[in-house]
PDB file of N, CA and C in Angstrom:
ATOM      1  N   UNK A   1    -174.086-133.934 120.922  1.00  0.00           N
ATOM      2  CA  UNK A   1    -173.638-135.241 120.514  1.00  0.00           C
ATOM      3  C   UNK A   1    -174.345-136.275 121.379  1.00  0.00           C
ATOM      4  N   UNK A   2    -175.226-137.485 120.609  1.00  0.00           N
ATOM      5  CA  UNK A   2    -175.947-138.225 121.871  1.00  0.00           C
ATOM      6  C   UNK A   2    -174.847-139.292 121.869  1.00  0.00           C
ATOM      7  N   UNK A   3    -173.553-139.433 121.406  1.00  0.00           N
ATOM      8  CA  UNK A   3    -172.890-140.733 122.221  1.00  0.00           C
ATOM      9  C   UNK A   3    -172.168-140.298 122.747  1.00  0.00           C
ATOM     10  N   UNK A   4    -171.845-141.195 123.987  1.00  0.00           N
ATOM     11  CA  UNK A   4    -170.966-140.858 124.923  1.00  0.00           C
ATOM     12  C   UNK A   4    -169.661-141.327 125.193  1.00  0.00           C
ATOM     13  N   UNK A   5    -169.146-141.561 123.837  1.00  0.00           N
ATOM     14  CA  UNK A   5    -167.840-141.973 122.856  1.00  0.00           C
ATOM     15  C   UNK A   5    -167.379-141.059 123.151  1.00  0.00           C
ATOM     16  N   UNK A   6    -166.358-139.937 123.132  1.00  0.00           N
ATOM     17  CA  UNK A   6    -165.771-138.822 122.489  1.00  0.00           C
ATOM     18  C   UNK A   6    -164.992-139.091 121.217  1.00  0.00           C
ATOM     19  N   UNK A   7    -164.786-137.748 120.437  1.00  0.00           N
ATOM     20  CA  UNK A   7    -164.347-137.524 119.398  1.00  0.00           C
ATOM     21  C   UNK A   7    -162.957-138.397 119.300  1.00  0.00           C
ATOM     22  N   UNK A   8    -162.283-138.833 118.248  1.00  0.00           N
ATOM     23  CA  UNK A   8    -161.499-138.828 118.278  1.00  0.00           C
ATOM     24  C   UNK A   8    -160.208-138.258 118.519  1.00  0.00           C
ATOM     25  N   UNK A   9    -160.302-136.582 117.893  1.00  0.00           N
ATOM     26  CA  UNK A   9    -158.989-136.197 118.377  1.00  0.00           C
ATOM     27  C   UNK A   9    -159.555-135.484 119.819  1.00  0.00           C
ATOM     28  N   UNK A  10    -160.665-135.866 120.607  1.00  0.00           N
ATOM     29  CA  UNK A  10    -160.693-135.417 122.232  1.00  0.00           C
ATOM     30  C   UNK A  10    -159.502-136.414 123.064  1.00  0.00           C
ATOM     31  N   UNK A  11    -159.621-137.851 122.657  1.00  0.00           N
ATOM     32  CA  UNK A  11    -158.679-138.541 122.954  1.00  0.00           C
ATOM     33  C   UNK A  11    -157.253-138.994 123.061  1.00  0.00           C
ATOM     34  N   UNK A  12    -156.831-139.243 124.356  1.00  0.00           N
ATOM     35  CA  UNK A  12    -155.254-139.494 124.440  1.00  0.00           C
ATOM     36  C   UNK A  12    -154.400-140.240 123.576  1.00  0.00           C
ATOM     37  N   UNK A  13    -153.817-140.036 121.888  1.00  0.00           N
ATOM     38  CA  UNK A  13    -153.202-140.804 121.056  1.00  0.00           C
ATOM     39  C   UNK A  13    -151.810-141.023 121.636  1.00  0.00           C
ATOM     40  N   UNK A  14    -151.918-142.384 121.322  1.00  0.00           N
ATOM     41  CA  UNK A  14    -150.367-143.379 121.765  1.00  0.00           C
ATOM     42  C   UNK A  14    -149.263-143.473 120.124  1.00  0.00           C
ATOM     43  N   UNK A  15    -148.205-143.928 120.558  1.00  0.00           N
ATOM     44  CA  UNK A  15    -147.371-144.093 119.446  1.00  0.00           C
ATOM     45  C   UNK A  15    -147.033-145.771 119.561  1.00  0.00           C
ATOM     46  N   UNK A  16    -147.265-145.875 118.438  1.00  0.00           N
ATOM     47  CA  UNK A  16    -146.737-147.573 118.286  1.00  0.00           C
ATOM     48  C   UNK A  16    -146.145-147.728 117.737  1.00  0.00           C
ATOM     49  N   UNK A  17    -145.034-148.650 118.402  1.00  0.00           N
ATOM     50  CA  UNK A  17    -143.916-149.101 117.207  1.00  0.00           C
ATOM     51  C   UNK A  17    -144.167-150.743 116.873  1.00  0.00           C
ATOM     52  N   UNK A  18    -144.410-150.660 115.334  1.00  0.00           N
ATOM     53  CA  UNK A  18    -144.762-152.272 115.008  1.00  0.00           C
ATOM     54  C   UNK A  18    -143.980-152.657 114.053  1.00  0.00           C
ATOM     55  N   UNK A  19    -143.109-153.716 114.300  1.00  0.00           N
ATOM     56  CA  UNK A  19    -142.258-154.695 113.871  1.00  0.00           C
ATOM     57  C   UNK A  19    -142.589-155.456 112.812  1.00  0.00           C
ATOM     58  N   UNK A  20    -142.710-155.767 111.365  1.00  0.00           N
ATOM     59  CA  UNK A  20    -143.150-156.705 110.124  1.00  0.00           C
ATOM     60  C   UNK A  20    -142.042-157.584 110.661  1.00  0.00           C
ATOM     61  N   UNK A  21    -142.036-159.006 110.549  1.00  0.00           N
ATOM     62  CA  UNK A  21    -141.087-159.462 110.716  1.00  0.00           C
ATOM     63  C   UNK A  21    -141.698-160.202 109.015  1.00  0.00           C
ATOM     64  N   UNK A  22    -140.598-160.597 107.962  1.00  0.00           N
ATOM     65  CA  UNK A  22    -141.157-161.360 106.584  1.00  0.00           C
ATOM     66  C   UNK A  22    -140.828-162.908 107.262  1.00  0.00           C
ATOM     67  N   UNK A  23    -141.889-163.264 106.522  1.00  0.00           N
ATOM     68  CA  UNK A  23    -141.182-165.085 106.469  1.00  0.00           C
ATOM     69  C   UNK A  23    -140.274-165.719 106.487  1.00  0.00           C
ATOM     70  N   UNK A  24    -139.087-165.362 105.771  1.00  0.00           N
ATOM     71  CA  UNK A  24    -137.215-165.597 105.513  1.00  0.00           C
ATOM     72  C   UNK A  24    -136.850-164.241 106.083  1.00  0.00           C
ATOM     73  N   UNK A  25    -135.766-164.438 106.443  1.00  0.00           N
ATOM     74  CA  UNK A  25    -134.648-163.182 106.632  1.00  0.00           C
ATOM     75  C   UNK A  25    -134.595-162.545 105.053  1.00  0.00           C
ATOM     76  N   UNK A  26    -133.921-163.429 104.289  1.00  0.00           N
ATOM     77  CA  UNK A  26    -133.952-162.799 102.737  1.00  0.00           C
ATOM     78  C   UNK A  26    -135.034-162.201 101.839  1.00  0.00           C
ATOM     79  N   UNK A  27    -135.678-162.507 103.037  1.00  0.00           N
ATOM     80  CA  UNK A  27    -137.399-161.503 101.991  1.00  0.00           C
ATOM     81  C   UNK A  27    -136.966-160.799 100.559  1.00  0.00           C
ATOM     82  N   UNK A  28    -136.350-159.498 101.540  1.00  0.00           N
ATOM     83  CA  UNK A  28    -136.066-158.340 100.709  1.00  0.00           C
ATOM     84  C   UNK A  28    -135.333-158.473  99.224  1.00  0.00           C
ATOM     85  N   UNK A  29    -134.327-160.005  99.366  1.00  0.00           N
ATOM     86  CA  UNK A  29    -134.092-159.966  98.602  1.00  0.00           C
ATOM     87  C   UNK A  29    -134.238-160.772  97.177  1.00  0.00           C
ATOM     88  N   UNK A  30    -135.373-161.881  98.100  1.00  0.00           N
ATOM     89  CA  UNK A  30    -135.313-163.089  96.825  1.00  0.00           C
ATOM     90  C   UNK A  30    -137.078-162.951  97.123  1.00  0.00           C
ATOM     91  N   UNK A  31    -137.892-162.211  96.746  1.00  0.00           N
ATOM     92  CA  UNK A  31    -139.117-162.046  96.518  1.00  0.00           C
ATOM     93  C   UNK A  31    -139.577-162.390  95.055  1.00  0.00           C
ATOM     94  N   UNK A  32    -140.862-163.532  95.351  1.00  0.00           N
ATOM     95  CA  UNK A  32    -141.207-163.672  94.094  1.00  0.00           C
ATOM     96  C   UNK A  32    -142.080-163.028  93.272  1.00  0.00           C
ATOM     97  N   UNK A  33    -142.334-162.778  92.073  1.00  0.00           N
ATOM     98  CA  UNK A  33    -143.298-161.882  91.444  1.00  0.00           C
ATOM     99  C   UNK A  33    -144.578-161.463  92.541  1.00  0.00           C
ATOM    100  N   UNK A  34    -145.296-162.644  92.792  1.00  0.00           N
ATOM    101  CA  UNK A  34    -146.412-163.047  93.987  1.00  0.00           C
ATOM    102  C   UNK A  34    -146.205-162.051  94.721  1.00  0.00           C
ATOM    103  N   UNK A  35    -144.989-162.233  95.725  1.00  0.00           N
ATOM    104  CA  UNK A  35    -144.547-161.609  96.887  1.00  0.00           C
ATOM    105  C   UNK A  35    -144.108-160.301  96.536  1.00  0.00           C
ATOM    106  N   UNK A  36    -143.528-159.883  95.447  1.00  0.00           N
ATOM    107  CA  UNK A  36    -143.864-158.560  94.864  1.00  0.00           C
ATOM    108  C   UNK A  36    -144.792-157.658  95.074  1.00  0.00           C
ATOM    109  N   UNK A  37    -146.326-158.251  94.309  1.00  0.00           N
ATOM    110  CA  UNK A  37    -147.355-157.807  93.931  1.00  0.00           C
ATOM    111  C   UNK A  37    -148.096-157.364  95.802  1.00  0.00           C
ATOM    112  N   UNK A  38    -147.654-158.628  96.066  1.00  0.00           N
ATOM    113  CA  UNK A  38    -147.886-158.455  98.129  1.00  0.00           C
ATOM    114  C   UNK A  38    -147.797-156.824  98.544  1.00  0.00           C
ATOM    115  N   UNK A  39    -146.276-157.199  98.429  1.00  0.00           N
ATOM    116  CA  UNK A  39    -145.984-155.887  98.927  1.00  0.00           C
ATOM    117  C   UNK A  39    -146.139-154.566  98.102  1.00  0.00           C
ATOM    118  N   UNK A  40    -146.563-154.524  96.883  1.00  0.00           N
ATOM    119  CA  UNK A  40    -147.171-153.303  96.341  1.00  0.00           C
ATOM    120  C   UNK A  40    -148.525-152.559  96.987  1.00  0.00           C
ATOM    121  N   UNK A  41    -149.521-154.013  97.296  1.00  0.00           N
ATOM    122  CA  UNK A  41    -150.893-153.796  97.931  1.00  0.00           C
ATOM    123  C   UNK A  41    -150.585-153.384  99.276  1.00  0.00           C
ATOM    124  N   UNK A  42    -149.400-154.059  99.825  1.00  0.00           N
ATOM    125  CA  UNK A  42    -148.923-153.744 101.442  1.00  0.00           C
ATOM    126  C   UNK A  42    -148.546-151.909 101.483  1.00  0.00           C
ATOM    127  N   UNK A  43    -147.370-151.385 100.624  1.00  0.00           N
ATOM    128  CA  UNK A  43    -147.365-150.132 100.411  1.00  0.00           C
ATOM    129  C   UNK A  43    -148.600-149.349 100.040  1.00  0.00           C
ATOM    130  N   UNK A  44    -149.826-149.506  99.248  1.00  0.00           N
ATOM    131  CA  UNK A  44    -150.823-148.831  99.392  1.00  0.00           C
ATOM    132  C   UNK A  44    -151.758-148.634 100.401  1.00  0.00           C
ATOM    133  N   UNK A  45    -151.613-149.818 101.048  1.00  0.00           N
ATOM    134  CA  UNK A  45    -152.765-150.056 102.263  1.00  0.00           C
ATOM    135  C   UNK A  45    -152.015-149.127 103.004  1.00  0.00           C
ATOM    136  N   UNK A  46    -150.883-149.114 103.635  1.00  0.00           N
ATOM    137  CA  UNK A  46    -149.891-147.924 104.088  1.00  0.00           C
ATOM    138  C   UNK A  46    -149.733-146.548 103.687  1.00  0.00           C
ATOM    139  N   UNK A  47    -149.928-146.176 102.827  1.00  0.00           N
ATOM    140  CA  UNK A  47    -150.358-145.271 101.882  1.00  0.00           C
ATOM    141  C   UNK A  47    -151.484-144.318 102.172  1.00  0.00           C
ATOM    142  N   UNK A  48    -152.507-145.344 102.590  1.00  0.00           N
ATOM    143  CA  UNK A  48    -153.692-144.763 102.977  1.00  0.00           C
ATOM    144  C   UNK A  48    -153.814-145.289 104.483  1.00  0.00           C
ATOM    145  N   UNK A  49    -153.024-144.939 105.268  1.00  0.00           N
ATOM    146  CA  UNK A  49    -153.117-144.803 106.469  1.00  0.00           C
ATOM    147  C   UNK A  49    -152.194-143.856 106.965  1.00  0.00           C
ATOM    148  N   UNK A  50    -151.393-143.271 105.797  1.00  0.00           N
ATOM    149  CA  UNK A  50    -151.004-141.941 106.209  1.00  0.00           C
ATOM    150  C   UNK A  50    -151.853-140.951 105.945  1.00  0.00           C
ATOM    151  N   UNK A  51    -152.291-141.339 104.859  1.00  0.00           N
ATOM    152  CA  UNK A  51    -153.645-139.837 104.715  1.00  0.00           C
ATOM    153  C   UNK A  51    -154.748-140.088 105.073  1.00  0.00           C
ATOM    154  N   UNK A  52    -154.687-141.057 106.190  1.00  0.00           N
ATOM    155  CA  UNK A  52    -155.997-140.738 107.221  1.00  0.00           C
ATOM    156  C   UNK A  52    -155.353-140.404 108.409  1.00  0.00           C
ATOM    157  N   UNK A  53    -153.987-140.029 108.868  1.00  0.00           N
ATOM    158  CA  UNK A  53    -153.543-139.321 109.922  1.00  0.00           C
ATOM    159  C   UNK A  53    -153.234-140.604 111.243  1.00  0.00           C
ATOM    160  N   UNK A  54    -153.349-141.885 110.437  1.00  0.00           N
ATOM    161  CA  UNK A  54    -152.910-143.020 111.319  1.00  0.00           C
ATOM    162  C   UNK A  54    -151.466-143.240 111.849  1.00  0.00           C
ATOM    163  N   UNK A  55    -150.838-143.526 110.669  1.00  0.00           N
ATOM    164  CA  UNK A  55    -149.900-143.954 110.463  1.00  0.00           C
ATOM    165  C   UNK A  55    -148.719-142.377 110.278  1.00  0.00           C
ATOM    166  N   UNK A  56    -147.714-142.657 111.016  1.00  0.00           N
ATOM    167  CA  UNK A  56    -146.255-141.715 111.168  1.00  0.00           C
ATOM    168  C   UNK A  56    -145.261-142.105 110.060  1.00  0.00           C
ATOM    169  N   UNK A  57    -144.708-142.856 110.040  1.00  0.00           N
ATOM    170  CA  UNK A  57    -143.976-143.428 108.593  1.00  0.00           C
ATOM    171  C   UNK A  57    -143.328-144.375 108.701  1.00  0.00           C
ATOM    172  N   UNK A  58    -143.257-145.322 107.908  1.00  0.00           N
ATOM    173  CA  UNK A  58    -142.925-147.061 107.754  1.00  0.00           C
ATOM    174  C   UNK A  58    -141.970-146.738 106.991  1.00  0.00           C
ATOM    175  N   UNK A  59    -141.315-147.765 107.162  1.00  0.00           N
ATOM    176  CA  UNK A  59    -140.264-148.275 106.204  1.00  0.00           C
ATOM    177  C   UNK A  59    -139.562-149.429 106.313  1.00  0.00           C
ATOM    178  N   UNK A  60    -138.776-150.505 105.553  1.00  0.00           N
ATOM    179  CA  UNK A  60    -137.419-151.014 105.526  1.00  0.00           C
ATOM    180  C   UNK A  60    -136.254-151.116 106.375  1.00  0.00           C
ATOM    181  N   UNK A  61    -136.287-151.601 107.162  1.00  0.00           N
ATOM    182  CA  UNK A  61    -135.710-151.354 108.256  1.00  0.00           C
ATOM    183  C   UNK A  61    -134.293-152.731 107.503  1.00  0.00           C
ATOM    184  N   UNK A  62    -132.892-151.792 107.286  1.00  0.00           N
ATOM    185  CA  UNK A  62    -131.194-152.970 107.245  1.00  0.00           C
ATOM    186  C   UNK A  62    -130.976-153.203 108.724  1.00  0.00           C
ATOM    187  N   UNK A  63    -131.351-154.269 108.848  1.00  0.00           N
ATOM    188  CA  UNK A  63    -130.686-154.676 109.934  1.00  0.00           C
ATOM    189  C   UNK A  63    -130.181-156.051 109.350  1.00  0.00           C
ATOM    190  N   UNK A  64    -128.845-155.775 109.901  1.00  0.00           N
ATOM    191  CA  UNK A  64    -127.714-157.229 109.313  1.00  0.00           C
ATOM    192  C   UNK A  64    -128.232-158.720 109.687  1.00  0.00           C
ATOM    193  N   UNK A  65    -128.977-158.704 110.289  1.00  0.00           N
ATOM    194  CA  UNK A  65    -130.024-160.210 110.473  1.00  0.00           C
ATOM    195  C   UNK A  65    -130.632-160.563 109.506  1.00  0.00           C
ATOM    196  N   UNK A  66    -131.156-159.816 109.330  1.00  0.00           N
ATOM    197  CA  UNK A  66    -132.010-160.022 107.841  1.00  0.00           C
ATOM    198  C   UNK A  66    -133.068-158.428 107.633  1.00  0.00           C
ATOM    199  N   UNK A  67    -133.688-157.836 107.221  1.00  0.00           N
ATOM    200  CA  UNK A  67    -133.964-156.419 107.139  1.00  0.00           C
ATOM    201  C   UNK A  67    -135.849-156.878 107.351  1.00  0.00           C
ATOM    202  N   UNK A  68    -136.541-155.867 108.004  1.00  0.00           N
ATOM    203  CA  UNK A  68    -137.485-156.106 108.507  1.00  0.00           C
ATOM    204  C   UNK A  68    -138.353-154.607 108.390  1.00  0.00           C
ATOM    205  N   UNK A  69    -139.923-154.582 108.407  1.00  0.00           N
ATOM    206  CA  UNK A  69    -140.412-153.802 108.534  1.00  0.00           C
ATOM    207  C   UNK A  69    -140.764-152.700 109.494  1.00  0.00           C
ATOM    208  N   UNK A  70    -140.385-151.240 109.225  1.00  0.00           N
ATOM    209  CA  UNK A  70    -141.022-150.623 110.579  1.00  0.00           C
ATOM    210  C   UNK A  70    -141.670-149.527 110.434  1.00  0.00           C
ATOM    211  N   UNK A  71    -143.283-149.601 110.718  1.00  0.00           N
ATOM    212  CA  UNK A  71    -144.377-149.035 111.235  1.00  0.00           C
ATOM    213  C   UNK A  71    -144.570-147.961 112.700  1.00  0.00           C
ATOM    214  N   UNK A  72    -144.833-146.745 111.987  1.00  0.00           N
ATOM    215  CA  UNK A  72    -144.783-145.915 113.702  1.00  0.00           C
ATOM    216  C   UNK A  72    -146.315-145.769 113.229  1.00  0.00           C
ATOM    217  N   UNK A  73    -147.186-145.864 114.123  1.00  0.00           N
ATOM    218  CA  UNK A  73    -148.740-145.582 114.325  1.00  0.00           C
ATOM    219  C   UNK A  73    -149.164-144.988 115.270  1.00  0.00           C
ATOM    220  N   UNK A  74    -150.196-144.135 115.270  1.00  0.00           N
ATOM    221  CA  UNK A  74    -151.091-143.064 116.028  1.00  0.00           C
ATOM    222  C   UNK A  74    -152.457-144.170 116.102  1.00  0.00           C
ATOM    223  N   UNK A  75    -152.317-144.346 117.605  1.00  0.00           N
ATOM    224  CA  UNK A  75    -153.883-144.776 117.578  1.00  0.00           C
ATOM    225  C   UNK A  75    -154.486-144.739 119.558  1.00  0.00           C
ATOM    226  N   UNK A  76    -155.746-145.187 119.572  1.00  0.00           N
ATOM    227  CA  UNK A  76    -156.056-144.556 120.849  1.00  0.00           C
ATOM    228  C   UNK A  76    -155.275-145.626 121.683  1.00  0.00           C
ATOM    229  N   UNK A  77    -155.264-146.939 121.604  1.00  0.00           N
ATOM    230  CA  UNK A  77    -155.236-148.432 122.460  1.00  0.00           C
ATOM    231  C   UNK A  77    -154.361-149.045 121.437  1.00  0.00           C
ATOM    232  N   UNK A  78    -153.666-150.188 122.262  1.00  0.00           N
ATOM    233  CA  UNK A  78    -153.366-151.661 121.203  1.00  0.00           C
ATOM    234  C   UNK A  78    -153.862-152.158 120.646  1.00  0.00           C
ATOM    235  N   UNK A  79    -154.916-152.164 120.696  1.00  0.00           N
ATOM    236  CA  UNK A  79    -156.193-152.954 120.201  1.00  0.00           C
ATOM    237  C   UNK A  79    -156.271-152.185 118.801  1.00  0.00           C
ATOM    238  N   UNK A  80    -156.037-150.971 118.846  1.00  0.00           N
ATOM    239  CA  UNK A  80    -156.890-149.936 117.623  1.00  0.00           C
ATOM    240  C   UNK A  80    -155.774-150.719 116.683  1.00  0.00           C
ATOM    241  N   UNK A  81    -154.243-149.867 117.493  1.00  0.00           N
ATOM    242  CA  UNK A  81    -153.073-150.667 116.370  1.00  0.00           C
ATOM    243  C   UNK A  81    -153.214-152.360 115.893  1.00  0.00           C
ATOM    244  N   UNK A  82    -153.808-152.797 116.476  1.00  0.00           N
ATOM    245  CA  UNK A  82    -153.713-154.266 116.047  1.00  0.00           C
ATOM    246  C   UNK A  82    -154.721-154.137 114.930  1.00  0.00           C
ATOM    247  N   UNK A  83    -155.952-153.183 115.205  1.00  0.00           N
ATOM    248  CA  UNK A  83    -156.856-153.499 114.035  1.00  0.00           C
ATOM    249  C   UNK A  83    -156.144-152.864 112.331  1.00  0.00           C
ATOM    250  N   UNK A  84    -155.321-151.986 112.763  1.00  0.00           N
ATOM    251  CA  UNK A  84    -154.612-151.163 111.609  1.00  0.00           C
ATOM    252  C   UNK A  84    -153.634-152.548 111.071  1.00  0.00           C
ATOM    253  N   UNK A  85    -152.797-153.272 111.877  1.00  0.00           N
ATOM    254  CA  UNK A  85    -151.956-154.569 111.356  1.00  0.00           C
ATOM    255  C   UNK A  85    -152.395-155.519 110.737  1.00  0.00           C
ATOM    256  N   UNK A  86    -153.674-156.068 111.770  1.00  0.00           N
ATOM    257  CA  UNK A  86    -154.452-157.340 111.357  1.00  0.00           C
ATOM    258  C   UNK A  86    -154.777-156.795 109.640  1.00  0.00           C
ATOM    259  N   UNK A  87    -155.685-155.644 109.468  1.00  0.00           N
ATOM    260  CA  UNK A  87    -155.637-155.120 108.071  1.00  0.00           C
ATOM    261  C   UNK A  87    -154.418-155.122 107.371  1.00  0.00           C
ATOM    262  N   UNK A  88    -154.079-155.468 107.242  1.00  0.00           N
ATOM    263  CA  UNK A  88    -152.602-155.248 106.563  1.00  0.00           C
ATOM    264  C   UNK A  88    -153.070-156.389 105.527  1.00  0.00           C
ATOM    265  N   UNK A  89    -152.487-155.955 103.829  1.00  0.00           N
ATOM    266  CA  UNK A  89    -152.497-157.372 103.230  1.00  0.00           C
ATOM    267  C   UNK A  89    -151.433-158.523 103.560  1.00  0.00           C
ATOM    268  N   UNK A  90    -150.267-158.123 104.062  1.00  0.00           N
ATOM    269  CA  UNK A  90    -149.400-158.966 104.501  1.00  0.00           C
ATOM    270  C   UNK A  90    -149.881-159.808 105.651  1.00  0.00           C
ATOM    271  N   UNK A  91    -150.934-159.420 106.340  1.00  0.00           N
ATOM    272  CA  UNK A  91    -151.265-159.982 107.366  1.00  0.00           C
ATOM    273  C   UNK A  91    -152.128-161.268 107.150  1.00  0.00           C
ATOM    274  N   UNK A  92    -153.127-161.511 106.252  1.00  0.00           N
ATOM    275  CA  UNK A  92    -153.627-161.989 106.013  1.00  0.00           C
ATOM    276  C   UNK A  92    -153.680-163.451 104.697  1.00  0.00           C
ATOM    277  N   UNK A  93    -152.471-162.766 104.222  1.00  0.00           N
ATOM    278  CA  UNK A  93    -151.830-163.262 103.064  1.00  0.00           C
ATOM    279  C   UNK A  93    -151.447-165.153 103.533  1.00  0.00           C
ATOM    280  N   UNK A  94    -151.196-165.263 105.037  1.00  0.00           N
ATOM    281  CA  UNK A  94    -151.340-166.776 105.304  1.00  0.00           C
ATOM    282  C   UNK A  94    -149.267-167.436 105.047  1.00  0.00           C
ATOM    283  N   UNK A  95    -148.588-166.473 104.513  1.00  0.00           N
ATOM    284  CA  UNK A  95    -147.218-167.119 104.629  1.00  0.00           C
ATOM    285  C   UNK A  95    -146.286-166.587 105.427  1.00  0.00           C
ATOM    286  N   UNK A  96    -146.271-166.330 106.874  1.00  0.00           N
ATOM    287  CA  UNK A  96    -145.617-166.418 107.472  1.00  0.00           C
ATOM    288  C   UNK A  96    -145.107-165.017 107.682  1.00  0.00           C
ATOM    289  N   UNK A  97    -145.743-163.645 107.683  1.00  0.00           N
ATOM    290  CA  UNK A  97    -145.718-162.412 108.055  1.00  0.00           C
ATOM    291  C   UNK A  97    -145.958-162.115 109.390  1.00  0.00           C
ATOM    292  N   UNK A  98    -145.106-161.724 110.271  1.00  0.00           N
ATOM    293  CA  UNK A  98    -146.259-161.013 111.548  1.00  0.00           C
ATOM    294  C   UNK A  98    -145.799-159.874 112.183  1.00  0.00           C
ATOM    295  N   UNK A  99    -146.688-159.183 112.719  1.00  0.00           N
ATOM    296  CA  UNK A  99    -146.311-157.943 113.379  1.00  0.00           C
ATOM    297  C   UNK A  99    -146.363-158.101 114.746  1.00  0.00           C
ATOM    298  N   UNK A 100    -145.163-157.440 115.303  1.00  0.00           N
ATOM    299  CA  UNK A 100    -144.882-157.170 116.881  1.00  0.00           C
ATOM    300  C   UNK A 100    -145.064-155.478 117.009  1.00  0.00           C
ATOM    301  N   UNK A 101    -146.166-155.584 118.109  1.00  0.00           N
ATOM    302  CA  UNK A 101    -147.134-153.931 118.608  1.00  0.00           C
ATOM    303  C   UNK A 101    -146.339-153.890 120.050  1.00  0.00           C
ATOM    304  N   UNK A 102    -145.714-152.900 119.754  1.00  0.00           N
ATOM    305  CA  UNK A 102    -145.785-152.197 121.217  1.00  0.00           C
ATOM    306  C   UNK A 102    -145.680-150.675 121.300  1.00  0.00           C
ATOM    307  N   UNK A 103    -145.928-150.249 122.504  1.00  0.00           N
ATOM    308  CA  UNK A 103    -146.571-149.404 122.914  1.00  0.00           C
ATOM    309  C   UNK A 103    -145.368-148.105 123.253  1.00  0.00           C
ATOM    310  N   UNK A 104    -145.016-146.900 122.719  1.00  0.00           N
ATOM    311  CA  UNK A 104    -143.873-146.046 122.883  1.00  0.00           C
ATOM    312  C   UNK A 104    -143.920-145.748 124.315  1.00  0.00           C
ATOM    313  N   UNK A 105    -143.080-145.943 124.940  1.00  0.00           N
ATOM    314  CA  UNK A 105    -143.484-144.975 126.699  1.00  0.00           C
ATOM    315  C   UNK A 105    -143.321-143.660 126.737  1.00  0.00           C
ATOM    316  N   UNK A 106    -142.667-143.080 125.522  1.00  0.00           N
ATOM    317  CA  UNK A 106    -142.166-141.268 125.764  1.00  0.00           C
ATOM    318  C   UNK A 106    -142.023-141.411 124.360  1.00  0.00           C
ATOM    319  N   UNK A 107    -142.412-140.048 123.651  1.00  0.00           N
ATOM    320  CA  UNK A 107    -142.111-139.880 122.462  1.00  0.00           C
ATOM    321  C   UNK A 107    -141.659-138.475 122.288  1.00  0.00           C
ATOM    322  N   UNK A 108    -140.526-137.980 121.371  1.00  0.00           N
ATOM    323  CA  UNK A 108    -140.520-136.850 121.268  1.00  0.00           C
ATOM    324  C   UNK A 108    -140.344-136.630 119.802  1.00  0.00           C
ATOM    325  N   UNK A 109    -141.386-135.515 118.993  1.00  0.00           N
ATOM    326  CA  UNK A 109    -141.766-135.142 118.134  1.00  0.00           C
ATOM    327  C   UNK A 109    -142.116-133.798 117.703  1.00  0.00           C
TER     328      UNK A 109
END
């Protein structure tokens, strides 16, 4: 091998837990067609970051505040996870989506 990268799975993978927070608390429940179609492209892009061995499993998170997204991710750094979020169509979409990355200290699996 002439780079002096290593492989990916040679490397120490972290667990991230990342937070969707939606625009309103009521996201979930007063979504417009638009914001629909969002989150259909949002579930595929997710979709295919489980079958590239990124992503652990997302979901819907009820919490009586208002219900929010949650993302478990495999990646080397914060940085990697941020590049997996920033991709996100929700991310980019410009109304008021964002993700909170942090970093698991112990995981058991």
């Amino acid at each position: 091998m002439a780079s002096s990268e290593a492989p990916r799975e040679a490397r120490a993978l972290k667990i991230f837990h990342c937070r969707l927070i939606p625009p309103r608390p009521d996201f979930a429940f007063t979504m417009t067609e638009e914001e629909r179609a969002l989150m259909g492209r949002h579930a595929d892009y997710l979709r295919e970051k489980l079958r590239e061995g990124i992503m652990i499993m997302a979901g819907p998170v009820a919490d009586p505040a208002g219900p929010w997204g949650l993302l478990i991710l495999r990646a080397g750094s914060e940085a990697e996870a941020r590049v997996v979020t920033d991709g996100d169509p929700v991310s980019s979409w410009g109304c008021g989506f964002r993700y909170e990355v942090l970093p698991m200290i112990s995981v058991i699996m």
